[in-house]
mmCIF file of C-alpha atoms and ligand atoms in Angstrom:
data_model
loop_
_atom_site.group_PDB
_atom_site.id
_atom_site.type_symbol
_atom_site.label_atom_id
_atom_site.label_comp_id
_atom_site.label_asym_id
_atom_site.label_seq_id
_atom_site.Cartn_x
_atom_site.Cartn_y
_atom_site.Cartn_z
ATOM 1 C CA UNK A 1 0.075 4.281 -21.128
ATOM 2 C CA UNK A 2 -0.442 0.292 -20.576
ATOM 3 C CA UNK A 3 -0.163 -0.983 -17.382
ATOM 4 C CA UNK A 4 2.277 -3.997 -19.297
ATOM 5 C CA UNK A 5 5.378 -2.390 -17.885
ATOM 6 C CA UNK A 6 4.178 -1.859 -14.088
ATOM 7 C CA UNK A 7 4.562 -5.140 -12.196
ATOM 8 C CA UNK A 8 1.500 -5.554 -10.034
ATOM 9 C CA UNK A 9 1.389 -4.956 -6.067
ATOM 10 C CA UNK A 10 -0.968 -6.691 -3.971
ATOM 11 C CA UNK A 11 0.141 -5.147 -0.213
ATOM 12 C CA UNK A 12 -1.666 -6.104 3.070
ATOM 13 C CA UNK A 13 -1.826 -3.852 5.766
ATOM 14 C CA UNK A 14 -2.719 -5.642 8.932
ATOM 15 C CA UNK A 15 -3.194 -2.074 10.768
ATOM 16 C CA UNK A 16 -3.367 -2.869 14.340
ATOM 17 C CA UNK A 17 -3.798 -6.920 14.246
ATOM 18 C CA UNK A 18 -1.439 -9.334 14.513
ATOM 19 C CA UNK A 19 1.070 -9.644 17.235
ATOM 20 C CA UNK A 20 4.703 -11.137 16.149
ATOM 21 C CA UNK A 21 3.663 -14.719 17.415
ATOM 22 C CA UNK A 22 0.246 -14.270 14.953
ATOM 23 C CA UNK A 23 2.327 -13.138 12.766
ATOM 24 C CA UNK A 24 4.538 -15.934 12.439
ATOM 25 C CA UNK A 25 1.637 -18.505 11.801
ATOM 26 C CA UNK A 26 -0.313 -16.118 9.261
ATOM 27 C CA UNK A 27 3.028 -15.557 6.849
ATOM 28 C CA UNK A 28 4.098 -19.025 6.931
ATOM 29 C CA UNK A 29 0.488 -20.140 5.917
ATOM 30 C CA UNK A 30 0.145 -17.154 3.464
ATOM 31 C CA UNK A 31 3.632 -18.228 2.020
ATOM 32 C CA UNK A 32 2.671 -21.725 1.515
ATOM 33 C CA UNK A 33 -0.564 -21.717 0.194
ATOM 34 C CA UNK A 34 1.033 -19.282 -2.272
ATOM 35 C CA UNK A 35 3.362 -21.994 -2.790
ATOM 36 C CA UNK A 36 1.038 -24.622 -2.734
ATOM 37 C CA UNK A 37 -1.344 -22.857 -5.516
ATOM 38 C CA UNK A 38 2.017 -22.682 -7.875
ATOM 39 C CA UNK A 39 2.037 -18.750 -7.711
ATOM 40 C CA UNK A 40 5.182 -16.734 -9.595
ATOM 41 C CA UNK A 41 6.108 -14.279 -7.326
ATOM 42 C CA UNK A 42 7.734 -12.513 -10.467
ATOM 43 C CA UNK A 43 3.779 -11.679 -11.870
ATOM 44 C CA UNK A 44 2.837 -10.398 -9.075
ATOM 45 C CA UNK A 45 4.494 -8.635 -5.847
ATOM 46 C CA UNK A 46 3.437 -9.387 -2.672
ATOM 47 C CA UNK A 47 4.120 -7.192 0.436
ATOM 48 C CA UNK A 48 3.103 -7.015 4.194
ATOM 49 C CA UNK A 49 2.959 -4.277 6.412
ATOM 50 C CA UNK A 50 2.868 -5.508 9.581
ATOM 51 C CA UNK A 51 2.644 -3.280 13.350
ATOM 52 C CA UNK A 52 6.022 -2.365 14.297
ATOM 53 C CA UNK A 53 6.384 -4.690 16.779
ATOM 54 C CA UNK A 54 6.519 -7.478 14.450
ATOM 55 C CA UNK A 55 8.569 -6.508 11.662
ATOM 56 C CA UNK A 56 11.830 -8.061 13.439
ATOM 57 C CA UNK A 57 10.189 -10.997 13.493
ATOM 58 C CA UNK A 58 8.602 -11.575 10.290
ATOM 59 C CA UNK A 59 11.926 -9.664 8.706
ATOM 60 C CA UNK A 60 13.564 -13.300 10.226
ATOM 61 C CA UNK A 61 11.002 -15.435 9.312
ATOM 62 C CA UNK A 62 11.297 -14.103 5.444
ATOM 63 C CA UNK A 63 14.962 -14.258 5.464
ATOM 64 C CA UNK A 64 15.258 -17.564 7.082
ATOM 65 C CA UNK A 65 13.127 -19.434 4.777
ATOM 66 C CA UNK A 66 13.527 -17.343 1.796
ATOM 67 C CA UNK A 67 9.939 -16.080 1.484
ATOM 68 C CA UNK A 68 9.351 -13.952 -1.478
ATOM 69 C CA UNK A 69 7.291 -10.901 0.218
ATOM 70 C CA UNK A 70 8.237 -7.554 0.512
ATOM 71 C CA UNK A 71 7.935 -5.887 4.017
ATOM 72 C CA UNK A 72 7.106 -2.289 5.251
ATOM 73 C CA UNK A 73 6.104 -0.277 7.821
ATOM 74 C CA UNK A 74 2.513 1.506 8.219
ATOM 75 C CA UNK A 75 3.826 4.677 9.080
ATOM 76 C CA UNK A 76 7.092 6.287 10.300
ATOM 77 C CA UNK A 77 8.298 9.643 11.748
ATOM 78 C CA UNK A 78 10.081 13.079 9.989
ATOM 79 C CA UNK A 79 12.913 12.691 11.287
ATOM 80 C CA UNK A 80 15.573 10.376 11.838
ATOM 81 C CA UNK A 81 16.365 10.171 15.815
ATOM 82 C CA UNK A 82 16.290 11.938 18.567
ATOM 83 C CA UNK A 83 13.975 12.996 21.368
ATOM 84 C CA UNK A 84 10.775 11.532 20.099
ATOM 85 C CA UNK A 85 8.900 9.161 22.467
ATOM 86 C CA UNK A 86 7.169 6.907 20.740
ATOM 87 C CA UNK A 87 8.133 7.639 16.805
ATOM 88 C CA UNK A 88 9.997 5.217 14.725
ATOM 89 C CA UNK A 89 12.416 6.433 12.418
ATOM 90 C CA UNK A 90 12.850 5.276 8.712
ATOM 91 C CA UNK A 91 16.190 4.333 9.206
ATOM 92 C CA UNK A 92 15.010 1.395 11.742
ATOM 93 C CA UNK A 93 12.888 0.570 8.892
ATOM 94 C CA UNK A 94 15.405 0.284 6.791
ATOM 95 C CA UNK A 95 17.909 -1.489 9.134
ATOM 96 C CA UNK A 96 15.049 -4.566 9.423
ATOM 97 C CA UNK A 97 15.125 -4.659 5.955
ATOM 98 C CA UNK A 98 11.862 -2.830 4.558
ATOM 99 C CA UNK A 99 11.313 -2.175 1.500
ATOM 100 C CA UNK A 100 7.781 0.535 1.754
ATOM 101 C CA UNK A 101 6.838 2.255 4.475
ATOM 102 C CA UNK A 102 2.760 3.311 4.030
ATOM 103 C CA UNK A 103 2.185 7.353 4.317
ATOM 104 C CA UNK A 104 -0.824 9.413 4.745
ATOM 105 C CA UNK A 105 -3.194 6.495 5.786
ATOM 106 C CA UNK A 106 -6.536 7.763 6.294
ATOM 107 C CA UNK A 107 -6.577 6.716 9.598
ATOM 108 C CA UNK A 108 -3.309 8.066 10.522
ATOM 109 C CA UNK A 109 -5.209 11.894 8.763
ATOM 110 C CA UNK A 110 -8.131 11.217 10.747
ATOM 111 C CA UNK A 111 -7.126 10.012 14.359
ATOM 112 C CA UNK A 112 -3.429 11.736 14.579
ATOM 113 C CA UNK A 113 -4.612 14.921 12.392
ATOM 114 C CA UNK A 114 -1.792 14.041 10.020
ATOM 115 C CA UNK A 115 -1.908 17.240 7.286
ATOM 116 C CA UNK A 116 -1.035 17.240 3.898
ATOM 117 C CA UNK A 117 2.413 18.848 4.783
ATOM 118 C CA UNK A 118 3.404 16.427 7.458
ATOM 119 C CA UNK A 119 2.559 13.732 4.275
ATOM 120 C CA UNK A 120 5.444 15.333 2.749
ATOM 121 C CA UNK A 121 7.987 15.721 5.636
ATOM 122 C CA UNK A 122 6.765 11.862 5.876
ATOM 123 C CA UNK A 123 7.779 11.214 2.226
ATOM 124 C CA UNK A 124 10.984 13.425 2.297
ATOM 125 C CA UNK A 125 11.617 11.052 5.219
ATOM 126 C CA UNK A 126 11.179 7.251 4.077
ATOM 127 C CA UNK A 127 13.162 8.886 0.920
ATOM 128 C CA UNK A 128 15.933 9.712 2.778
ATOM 129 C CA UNK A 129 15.927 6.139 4.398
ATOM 130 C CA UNK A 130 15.678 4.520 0.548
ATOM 131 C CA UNK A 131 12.355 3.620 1.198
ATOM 132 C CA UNK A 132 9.439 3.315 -1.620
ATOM 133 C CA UNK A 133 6.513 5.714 0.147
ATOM 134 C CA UNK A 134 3.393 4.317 -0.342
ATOM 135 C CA UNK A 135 1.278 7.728 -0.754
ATOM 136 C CA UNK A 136 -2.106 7.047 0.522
ATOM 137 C CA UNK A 137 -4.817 10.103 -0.866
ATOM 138 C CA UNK A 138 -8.723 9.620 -0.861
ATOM 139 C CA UNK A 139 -11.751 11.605 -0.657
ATOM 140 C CA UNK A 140 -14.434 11.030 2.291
ATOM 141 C CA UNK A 141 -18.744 11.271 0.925
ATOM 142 C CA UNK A 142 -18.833 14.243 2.190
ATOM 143 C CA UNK A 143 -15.892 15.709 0.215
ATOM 144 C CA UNK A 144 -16.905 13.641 -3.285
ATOM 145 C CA UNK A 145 -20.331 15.365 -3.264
ATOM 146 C CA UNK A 146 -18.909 18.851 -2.816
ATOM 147 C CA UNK A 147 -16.084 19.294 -4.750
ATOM 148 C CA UNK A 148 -16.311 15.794 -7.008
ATOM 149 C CA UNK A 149 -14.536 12.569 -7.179
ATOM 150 C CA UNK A 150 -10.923 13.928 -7.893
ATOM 151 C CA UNK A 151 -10.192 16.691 -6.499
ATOM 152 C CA UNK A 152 -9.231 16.246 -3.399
ATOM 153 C CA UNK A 153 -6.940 13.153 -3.735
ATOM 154 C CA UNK A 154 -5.369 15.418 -6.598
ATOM 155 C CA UNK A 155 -4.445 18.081 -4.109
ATOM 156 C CA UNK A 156 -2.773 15.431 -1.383
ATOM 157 C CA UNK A 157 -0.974 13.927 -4.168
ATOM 158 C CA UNK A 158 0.469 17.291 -5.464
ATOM 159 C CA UNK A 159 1.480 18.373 -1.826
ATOM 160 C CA UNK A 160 3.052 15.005 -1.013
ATOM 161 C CA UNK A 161 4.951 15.229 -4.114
ATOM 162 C CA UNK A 162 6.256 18.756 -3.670
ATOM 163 C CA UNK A 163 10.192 18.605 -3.559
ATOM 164 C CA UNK A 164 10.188 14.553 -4.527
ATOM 165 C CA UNK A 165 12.850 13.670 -7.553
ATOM 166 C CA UNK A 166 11.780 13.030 -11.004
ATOM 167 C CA UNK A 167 14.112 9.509 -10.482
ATOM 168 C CA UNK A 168 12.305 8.591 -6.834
ATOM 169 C CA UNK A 169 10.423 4.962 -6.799
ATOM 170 C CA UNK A 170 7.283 6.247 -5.054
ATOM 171 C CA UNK A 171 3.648 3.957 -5.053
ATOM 172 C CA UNK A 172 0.397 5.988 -4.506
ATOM 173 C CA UNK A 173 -2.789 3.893 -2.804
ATOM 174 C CA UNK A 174 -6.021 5.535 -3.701
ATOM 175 C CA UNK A 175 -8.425 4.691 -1.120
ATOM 176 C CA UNK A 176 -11.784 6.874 -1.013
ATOM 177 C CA UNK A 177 -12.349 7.076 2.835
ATOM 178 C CA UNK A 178 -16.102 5.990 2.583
ATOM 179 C CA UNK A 179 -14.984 2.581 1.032
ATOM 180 C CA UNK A 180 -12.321 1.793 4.139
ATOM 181 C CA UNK A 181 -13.258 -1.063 6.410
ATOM 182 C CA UNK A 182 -16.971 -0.487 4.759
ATOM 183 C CA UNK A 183 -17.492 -2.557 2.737
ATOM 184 C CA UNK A 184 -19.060 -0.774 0.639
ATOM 185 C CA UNK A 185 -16.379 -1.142 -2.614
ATOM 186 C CA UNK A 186 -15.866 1.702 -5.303
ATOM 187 C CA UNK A 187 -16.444 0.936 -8.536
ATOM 188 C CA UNK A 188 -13.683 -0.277 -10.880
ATOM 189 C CA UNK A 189 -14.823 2.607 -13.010
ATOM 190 C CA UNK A 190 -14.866 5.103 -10.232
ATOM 191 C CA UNK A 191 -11.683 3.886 -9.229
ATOM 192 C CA UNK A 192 -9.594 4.257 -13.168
ATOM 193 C CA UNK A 193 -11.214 7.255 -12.868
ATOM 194 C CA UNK A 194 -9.477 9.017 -9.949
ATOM 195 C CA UNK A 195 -6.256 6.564 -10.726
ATOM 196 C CA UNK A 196 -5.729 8.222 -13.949
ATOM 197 C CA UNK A 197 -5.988 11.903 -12.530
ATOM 198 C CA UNK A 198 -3.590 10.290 -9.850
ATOM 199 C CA UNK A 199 -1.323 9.655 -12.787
ATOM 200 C CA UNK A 200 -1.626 12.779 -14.583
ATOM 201 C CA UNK A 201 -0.297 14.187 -11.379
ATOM 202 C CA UNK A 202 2.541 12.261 -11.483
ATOM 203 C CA UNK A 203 3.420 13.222 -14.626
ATOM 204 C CA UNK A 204 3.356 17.050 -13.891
ATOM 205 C CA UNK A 205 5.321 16.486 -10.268
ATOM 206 C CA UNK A 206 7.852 14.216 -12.130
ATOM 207 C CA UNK A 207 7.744 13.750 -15.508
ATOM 208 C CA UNK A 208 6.266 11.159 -18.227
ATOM 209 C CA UNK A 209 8.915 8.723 -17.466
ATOM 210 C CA UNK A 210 8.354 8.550 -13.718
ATOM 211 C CA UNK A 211 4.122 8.264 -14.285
ATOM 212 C CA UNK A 212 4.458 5.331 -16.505
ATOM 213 C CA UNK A 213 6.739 3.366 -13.954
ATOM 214 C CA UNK A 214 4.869 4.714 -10.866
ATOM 215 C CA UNK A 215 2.535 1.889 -9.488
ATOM 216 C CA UNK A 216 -1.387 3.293 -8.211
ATOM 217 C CA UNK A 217 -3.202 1.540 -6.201
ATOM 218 C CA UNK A 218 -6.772 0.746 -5.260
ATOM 219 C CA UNK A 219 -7.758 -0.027 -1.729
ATOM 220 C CA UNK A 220 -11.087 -0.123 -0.012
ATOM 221 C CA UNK A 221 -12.828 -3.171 0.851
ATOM 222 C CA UNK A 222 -10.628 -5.343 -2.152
ATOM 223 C CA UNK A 223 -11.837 -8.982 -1.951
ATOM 224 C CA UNK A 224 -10.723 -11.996 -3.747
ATOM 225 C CA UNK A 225 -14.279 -11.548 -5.262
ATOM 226 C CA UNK A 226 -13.662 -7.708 -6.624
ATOM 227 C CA UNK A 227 -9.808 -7.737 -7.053
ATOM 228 C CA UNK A 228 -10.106 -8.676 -10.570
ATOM 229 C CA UNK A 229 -12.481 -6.089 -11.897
ATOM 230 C CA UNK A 230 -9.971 -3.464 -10.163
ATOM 231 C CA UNK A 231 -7.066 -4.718 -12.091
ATOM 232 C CA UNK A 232 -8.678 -4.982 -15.473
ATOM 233 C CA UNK A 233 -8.694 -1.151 -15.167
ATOM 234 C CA UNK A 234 -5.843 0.670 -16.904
ATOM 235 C CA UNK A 235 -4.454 2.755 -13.883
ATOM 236 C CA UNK A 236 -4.695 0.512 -11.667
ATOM 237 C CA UNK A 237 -1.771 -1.644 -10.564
ATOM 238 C CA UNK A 238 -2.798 -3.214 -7.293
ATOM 239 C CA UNK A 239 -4.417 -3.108 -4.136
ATOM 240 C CA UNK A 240 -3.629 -1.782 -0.666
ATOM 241 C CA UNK A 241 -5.928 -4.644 1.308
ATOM 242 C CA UNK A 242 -7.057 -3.859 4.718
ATOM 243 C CA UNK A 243 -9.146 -6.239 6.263
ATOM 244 C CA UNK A 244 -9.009 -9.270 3.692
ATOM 245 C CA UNK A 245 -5.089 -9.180 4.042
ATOM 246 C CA UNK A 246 -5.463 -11.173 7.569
ATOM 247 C CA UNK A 247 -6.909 -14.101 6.063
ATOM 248 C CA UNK A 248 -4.586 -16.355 4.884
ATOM 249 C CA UNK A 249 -6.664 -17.846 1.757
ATOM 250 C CA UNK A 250 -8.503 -14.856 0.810
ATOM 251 C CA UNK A 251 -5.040 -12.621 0.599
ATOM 252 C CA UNK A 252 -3.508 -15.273 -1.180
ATOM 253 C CA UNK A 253 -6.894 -15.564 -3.604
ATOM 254 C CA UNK A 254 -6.397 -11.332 -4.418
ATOM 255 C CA UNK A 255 -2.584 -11.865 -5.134
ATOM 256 C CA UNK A 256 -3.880 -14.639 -7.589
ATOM 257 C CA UNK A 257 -6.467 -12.721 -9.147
ATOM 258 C CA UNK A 258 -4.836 -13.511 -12.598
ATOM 259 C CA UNK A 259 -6.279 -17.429 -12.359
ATOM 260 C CA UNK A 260 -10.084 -16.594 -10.894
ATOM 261 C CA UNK A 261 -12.524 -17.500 -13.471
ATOM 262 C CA UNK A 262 -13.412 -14.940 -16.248
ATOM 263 C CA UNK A 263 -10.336 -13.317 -16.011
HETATM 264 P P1 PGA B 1 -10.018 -2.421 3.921
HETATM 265 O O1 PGA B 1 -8.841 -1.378 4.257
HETATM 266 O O2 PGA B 1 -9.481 -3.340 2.845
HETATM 267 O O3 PGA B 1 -10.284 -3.137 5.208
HETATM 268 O O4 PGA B 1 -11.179 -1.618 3.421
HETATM 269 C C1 PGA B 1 -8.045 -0.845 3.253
HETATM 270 C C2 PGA B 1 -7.000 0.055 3.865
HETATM 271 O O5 PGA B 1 -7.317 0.788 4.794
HETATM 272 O O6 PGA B 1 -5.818 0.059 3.436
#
């Protein structure tokens, strides 16, 4: 199971950073230092999840001048409309043109006590809306040392994927907690590892077909210095980059982690 037939995604979520006018300046230099470095979008798909309150904005900015990144949302709610102050439904995702909307987010589990099954009324959700779900699962310290390095992101994948179609375009982000915003970077063998039990689930939610189309990603403290090691890895198809996805130079180095030397 190569990873030849899985296009690679390199996706920055900004989290809370960024307003729209920030936003503006940091995808138009992104865009053309891209340009400027000769980078094929067609090797390698690049996609931005900006806050909310920007995604009209940069949604303009990409159609306007025909930049090739993908958009999403970092979150969005179970249902569609109605009387829910403060929740953004997929379908306004949709209508601005997003592509992914990022589910399960560590810090969505930890500060809004998201649970496994609102993961899958979340999924269920940006499916509805023809969005691609960007499953996030990961293990904290405490929970690799008790029940091992698997397990747990196993068991949030499985739930999440309860009820999903074996035809659905779904990504899964792999991000152990204790690597988040750390710095302190899993190893690209630590990393396959849990990847290819990631993938395994996959293929008993949806079938052979779906796990060898189905894009994992690695995120946790991804640099332009790691990012290669990561993708050299079988099961891994990407990153989901946190912090390094705000600098203009050093996102654009990940997403051209095919030309850094040695590789
Ligand atoms: P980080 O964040 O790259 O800053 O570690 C990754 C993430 O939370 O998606």
């Amino acid at each position: 199971m190569g990873s030849v037939t899985r296009k690679p995604l390199i996706a920055g979520n900004w989290k809370m950073n960024l307003d729209h006018l920030q936003a503006v300046a940091f995808v138009q230099k992104l865009h053309w230092t891209l340009k400027d470095a000769g980078h094929e979008h067609d090797t390698v798909e690049v996609a931005v999840f900006p806050p909310f309150t920007d995604i009209r904005t940069v949604q303009t900015l990409i159609d306007a001048d025909k930049i090739p990144f993908a958009l999403g949302g970092q979150d969005l709610s179970t249902k569609d409309s109605g009387a829910y102050t403060g929740e953004i439904s997929g379908a306004f995702l949709k209508k601005l043109d997003a592509g992914y909307v990022i589910i399960g987010h560590s810090e969505r589990r930890e500060y809004h006590h998201e649970s496994d099954a609102d993961v899958a009324a979340k999924v269920q959700a940006a499916l509805r809306h023809d969005l691609v779900p960007v499953i996030c699962v990961g293990e904290t310290l405490e929970q690799r040392e008790e029940s091992g390095p698997t397990a747990v992101s196993v068991e949030q994948l499985k739930v999440a994927l309860e009820g999903v179609p074996a035809d659905a375009d779904v990504v899964v982000a792999y991000e152990p907690v204790w690597a988040i915003g750390t710095g302190q970077v899993a190893s690209p063998e630590q990393a396959q590892e849990v990847c290819s039990a990631l993938r395994a689930v996959v293929a008993a939610s949806l079938g052979d077909e779906a796990a060898a189309r189905t894009r994992i990603l690695y995120g946790g403290s991804v640099k332009s210095g790691n990012i290669a090691s990561f993708m050299r890895e079988p099961d891994v198809d990407g990153a989901l980059v946190g912090g390094a996805s705000l600098i203009a130079e050093e996102f654009a180095a990940i997403v051209r982690y095919q030309k850094h030397v040695g590789v």
